[in-house]
XYZ file of C-alpha atoms in Angstrom:
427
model
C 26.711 10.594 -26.781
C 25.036 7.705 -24.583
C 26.801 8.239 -21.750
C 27.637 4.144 -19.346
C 25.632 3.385 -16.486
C 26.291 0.019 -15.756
C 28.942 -3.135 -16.702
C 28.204 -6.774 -16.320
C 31.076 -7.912 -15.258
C 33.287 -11.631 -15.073
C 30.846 -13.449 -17.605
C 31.090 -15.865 -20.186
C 29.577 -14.669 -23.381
C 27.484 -17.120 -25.387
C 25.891 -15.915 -28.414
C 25.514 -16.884 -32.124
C 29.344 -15.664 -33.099
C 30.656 -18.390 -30.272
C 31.780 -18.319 -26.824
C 34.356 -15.702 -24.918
C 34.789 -14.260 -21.922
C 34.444 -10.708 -21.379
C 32.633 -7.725 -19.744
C 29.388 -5.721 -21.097
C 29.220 -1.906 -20.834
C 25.671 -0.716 -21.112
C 24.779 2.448 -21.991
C 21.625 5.111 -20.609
C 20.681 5.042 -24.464
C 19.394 0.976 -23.719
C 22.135 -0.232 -25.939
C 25.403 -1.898 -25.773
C 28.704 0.451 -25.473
C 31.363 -2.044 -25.310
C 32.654 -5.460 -24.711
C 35.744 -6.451 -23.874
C 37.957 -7.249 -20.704
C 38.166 -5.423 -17.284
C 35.250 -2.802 -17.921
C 34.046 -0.045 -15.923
C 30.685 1.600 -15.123
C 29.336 3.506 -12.533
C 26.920 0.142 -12.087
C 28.249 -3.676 -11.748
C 26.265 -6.618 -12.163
C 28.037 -9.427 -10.912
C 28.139 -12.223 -13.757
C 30.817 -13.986 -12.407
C 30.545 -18.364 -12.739
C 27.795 -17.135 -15.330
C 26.471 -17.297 -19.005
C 25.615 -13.573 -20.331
C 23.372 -14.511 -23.434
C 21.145 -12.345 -25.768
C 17.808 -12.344 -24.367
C 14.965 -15.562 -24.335
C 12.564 -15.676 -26.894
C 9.330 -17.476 -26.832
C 7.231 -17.772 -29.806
C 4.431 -19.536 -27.585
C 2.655 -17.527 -24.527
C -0.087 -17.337 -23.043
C -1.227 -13.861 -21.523
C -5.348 -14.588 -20.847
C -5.884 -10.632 -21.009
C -8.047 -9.011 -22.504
C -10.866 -11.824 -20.461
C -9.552 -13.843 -18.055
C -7.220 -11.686 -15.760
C -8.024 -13.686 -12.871
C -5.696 -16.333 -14.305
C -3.237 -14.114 -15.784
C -2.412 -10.837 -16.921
C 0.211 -9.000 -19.605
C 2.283 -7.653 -16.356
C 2.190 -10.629 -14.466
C 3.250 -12.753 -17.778
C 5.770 -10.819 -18.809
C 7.317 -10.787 -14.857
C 7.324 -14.085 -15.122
C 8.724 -14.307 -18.288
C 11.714 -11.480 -17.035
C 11.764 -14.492 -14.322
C 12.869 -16.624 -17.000
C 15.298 -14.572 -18.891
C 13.066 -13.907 -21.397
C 12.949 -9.929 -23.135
C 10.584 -11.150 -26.056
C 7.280 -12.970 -25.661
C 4.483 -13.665 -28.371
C 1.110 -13.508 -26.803
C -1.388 -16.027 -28.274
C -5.112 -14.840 -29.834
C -7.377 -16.978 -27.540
C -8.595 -14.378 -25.590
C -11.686 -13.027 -24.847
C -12.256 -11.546 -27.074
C -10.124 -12.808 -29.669
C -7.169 -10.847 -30.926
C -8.696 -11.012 -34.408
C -9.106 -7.130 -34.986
C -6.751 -4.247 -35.203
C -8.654 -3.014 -32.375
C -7.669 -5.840 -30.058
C -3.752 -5.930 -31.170
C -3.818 -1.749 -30.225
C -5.210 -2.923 -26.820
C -2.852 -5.712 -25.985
C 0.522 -3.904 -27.366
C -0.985 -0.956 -25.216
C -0.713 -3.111 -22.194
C 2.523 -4.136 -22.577
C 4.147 -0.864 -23.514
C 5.337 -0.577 -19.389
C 5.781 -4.626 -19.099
C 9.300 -6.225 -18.058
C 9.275 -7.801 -21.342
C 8.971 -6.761 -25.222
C 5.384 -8.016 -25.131
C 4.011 -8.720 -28.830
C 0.575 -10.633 -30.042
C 0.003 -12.700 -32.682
C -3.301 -12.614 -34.395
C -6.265 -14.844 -34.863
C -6.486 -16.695 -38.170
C -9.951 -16.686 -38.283
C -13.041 -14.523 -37.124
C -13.628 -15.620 -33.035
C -11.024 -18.220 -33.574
C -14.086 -20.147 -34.800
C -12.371 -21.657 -37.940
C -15.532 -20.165 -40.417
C -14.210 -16.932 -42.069
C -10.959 -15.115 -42.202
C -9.614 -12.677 -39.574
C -8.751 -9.166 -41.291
C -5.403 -10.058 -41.212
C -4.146 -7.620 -43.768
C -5.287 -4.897 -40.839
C -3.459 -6.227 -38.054
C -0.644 -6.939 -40.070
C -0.367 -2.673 -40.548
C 0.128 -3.104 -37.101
C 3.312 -5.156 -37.198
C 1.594 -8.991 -36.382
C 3.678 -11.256 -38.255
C 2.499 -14.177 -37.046
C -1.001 -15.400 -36.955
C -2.824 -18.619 -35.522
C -6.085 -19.953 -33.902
C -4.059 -21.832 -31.350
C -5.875 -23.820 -29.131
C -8.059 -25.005 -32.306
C -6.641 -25.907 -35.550
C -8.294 -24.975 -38.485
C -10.345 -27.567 -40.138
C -12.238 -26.579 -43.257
C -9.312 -27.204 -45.906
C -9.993 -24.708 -47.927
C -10.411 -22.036 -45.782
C -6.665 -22.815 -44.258
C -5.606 -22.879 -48.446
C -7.199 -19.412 -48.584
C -5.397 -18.128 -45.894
C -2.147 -19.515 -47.052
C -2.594 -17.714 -50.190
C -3.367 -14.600 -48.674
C -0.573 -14.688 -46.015
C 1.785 -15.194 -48.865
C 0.987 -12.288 -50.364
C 1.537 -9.961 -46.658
C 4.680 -12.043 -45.889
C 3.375 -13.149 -42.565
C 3.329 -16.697 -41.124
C 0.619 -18.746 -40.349
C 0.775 -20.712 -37.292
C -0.781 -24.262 -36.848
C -2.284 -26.141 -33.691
C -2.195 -29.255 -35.442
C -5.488 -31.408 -34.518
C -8.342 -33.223 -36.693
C -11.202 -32.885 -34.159
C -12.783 -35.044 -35.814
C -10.005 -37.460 -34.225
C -9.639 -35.801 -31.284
C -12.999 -34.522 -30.133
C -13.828 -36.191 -26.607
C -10.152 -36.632 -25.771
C -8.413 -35.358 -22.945
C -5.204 -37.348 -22.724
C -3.067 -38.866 -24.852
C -4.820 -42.365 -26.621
C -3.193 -45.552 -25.546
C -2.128 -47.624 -22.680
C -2.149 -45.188 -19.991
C -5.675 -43.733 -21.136
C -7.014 -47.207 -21.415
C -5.628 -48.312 -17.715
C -6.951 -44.651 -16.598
C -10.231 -45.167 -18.326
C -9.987 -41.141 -19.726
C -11.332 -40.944 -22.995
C -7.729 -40.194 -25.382
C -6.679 -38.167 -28.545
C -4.419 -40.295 -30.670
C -1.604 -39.681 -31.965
C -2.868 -39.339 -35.455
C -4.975 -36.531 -35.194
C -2.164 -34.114 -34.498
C 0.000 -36.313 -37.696
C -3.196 -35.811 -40.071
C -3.215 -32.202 -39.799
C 0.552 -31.344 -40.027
C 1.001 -33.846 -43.511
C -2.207 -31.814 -44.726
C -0.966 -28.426 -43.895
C 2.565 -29.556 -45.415
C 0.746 -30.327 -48.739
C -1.025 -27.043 -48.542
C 2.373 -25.174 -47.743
C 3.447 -27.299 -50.805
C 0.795 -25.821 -53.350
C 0.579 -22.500 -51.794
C 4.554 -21.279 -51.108
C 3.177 -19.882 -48.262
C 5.663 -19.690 -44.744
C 4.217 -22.209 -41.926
C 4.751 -22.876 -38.933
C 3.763 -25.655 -36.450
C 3.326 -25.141 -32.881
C 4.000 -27.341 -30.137
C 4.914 -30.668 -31.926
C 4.124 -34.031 -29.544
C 4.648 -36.973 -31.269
C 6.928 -38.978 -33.277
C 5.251 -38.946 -36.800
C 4.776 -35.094 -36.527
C 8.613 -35.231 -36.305
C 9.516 -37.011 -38.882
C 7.264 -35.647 -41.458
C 8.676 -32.338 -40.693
C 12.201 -33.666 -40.677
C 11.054 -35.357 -44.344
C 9.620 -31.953 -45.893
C 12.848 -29.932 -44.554
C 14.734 -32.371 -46.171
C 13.117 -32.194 -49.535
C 13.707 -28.237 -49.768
C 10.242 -26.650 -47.704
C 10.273 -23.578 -45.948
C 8.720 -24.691 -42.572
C 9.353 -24.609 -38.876
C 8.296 -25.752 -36.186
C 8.658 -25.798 -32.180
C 8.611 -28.190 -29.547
C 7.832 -27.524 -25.673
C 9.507 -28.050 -22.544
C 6.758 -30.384 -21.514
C 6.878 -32.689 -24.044
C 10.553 -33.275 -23.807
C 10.252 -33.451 -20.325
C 6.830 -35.767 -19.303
C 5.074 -38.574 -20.772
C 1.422 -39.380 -20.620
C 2.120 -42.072 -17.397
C 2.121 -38.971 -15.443
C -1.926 -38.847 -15.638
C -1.437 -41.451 -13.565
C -2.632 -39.464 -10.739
C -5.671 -38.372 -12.044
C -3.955 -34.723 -11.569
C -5.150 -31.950 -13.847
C -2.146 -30.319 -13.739
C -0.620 -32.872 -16.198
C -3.777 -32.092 -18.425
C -2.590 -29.888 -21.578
C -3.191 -29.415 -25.715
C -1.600 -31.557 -27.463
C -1.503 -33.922 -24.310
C 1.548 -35.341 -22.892
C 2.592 -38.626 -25.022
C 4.472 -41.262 -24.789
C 8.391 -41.915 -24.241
C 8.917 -42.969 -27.496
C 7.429 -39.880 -28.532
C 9.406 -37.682 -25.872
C 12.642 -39.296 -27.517
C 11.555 -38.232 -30.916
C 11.375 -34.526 -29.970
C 14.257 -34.782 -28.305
C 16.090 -35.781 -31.619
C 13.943 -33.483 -33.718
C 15.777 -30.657 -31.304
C 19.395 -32.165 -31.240
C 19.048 -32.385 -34.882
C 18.129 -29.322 -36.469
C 14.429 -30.542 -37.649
C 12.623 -28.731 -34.458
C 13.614 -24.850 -34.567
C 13.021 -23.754 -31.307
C 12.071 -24.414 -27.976
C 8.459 -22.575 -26.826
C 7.055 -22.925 -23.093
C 2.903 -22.512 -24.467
C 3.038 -20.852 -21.123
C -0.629 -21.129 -20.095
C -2.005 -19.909 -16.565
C -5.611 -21.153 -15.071
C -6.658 -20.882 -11.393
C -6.687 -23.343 -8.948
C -10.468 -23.988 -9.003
C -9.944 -24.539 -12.762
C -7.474 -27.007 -12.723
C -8.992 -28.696 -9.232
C -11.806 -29.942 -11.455
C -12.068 -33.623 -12.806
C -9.590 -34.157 -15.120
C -11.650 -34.228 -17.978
C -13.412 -31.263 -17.081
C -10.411 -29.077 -16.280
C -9.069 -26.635 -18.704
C -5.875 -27.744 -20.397
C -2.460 -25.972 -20.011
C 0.215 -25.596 -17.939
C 3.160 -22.776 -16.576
C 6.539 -22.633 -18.697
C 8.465 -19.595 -18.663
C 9.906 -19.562 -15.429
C 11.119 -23.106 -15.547
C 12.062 -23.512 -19.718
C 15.853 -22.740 -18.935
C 16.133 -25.187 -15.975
C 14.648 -28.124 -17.871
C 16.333 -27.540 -20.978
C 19.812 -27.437 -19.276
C 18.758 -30.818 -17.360
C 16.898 -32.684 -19.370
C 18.483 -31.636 -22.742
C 21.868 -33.510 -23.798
C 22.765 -30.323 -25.795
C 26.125 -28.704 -25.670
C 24.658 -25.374 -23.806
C 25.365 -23.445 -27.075
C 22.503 -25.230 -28.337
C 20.466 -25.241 -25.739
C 20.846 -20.687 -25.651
C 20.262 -20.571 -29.607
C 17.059 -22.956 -29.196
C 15.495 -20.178 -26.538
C 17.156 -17.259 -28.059
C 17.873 -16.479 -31.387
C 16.757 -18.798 -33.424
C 12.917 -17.857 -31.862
C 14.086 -14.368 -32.680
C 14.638 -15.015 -36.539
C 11.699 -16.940 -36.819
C 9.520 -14.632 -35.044
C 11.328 -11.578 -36.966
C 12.686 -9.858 -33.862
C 16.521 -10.349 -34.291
C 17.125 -6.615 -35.132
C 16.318 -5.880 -30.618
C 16.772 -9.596 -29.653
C 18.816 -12.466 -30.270
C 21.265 -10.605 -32.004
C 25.379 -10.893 -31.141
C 26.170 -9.377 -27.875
C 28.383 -6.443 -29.940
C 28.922 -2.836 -29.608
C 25.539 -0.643 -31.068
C 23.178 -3.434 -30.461
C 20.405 -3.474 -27.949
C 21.112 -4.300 -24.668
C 18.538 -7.200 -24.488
C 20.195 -9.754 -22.290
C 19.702 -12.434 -20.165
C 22.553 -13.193 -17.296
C 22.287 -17.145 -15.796
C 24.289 -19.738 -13.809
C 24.047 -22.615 -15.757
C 25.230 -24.558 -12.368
C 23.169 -23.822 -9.881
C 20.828 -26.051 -8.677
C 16.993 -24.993 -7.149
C 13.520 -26.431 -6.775
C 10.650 -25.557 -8.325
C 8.044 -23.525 -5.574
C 4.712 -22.599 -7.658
C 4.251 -20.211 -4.844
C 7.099 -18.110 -5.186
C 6.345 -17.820 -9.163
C 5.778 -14.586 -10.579
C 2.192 -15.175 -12.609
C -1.435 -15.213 -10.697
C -1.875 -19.415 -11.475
C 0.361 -21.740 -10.028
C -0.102 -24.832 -12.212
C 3.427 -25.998 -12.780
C 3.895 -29.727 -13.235
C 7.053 -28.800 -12.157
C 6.681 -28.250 -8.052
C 8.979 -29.558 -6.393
C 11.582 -30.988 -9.251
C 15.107 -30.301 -8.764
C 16.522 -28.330 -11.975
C 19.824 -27.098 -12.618
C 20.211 -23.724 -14.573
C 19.067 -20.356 -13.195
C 18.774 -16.707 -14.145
C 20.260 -14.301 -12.935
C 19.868 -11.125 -14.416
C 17.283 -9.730 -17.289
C 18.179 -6.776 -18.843
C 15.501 -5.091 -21.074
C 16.907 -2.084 -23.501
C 19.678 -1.838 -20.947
C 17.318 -1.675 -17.775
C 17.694 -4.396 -14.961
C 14.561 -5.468 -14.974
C 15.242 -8.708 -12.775
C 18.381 -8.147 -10.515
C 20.097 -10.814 -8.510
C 16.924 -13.276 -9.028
C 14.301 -10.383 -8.175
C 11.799 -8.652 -10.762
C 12.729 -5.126 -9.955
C 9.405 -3.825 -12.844
């Protein structure tokens, strides 16, 4: 019999089932013993003022390794993302070299067998993420990749991304989308329109992200096959979404913290920081993805959590590397930017990622008795600043420093373990 070794104690419960109060007895078997009032264990983690939720989710990471450790690496990605309450993370293919083979998924879930977090990998659609010939996805599927993408590029040949549909139906996987026409985009590095024309930085408009998601909706159309688009920006990519849900599709879809958060005035500064893929739009846009997350039509909130050195990003801005930092800060912003009942906010990070990503038998799931002990402990009160120094991965390119945010964790607990205690990564 698993035998108690610690409680959390004087919480507030918030999971799909609703919200109660009550303590959480976890067990040396990584699962959860009991819940109920006034608990005992030989262990207390003091939850008291705070939210005990199932664990984060994010469908949307960034790890660099295997390639470019010196930005980032699986430990130092998933102690960030134990940082940010997350227990489940989905590392993206655009390493180097791509995680288009079976032999690159075995190295990458190897890595993250002893991280802080439930580390998993997506796999490249195509060969080199070079949008010419199809991964062996079949293979890395044997290895339990359900999800599959050339983010960072979308595909363009048409009937190459039809093929792949097809075939993806057939494995029961999903194919994730970077939604961009390069021939649109291609020499853009901001968003196109007022600000890039004041700026004088060569922009991506709005349509080539909107031309790719309406043709990948038509191919979901013929094709039954499960999509899903990543990192939605602007407001036409919302409401054909919102349209295709509406008319019976199958699709998702996820939005960032970024782009509910900043709008493309903040390239004002010429700062690369505020450089990222799709690029920061406008505040009409911003609204939209707002709505499309109060509403239902966005499924999930991701952070595209994605590390580069300082020399990278101290380069002009339109020959620095995009991305930006997101899992230590996705709570935080949510919770004050967001006006979401914080219900909504927890089932946006945690288990509605977890259903779409296929992980809701270890994460997401109702804090109950038998269930993993997968948790995430916060104070949805307290207030802090952003430091990109005292964050947990080796880049510090948060948009974020200095901002004021309200919402912190706590606690992560991974399989029952502590593996950030009292606001410190103890892995």
């Amino acid at each position: 019999m698993p035998q108690p070794t610690l409680v959390i104690k004087g919480g507030r419960l918030v999971d799909a089932t609703g919200v109660r109060s009550g303590d959480v007895v976890v067990g040396d078997d990584g699962s959860i013993l009991a819940v109920g009032p006034d608990l005992d264990a030989p262990e207390v983690l003091d939850a008291g003022g705070c939210v005990v939720s199932p664990g984060f989710v994010d469908v949307h990471t960034h790890l660099r390794e295997p390639g470019k450790e010196e930005a980032e690496t699986i430990e130092t990605g998933a102690r960030g993302a134990a940082a940010g309450g997350y227990t489940c993370i989905l590392a993206m293919p655009n390493t180097t070299p791509a995680i288009d083979s079976a032999a690159v998924v075995r190295e990458v879930l190897e890595l993250g067998r002893s991280a802080p977090c439930d580390v998993r990998t997506s796999g490249a659609i195509t060969v080199g993420r070079a949008g010419e010939q199809l991964a062996p996805i079949a293979e890395m599927a044997k290895l339990g990749v359900r999800f599959f993408t050339d983010d960072g590029t979308g595909v363009q040949d048409t009937r190459l991304m039809r093929r792949a549909m097809e075939y993806a139906s057939a494995l029961d996987v999903v194919l994730a989308q970077h939604c961009e026409d390069d021939a649109m985009a291609g020499g853009g590095h901001m968003h196109e329109g007022e600000w890039s024309s004041r700026l004088g930085i060569a922009g991506q408009p709005a349509e080539a992200e909107e031309l790719m998601v309406m043709r990948d909706i038509a191919l979901a159309r013929l094709t039954g096959a499960r999509i899903h688009f990543q990192h939605l920006s602007t407001e036409g990519s919302v409401a054909m979404v919102r349209a295709a849900k509406d008319g019976g599709m199958d699709l998702t879809c996820e939005a960032t913290t970024h782009h509910f958060t900043l709008t493309d005035e903040c390239c004002a500064t010429y700062d690369a920081v505020f450089k990222v893929n799709p690029p920061l739009r406008t505040a009409d846009d911003v609204a939209a993805v707002r709505a499309g997350l109060a509403d239902g039509t966005i499924d999930c909130i991701a952070t595209d959590h994605a590390p580069h050195t300082p020399d990278a990003k101290e380069q002009p801005f339109d020959e620095a590397p995009p991305g930006m930092l997101g899992l230590e800060t996705a709570l935080g912003l949510a919770l004050t930017e967001l006006d979401l009942d914080l219900e909504e906010v927890v089932a946006l990070l945690s288990w509605r990622p977890a259903q779409l990503l296929g992980v809701e038998d270890r994460h997401g799931g109702p804090i109950i008795e038998g269930r993993r002990a997968n948790l995430c402990v916060f104070d949805p009160e307290e207030e802090w600043t952003v430091d990109a120094d005292t964050m947990h991965s080796r880049s510090r390119n948060t948009p974020y420093a200095g901002r004021r945010l309200r919402g912190r964790v706590r606690h992560t607990l991974l399989e029952g373990e502590p593996v950030l205690r009292s606001g410190e990564v103890t892995r």
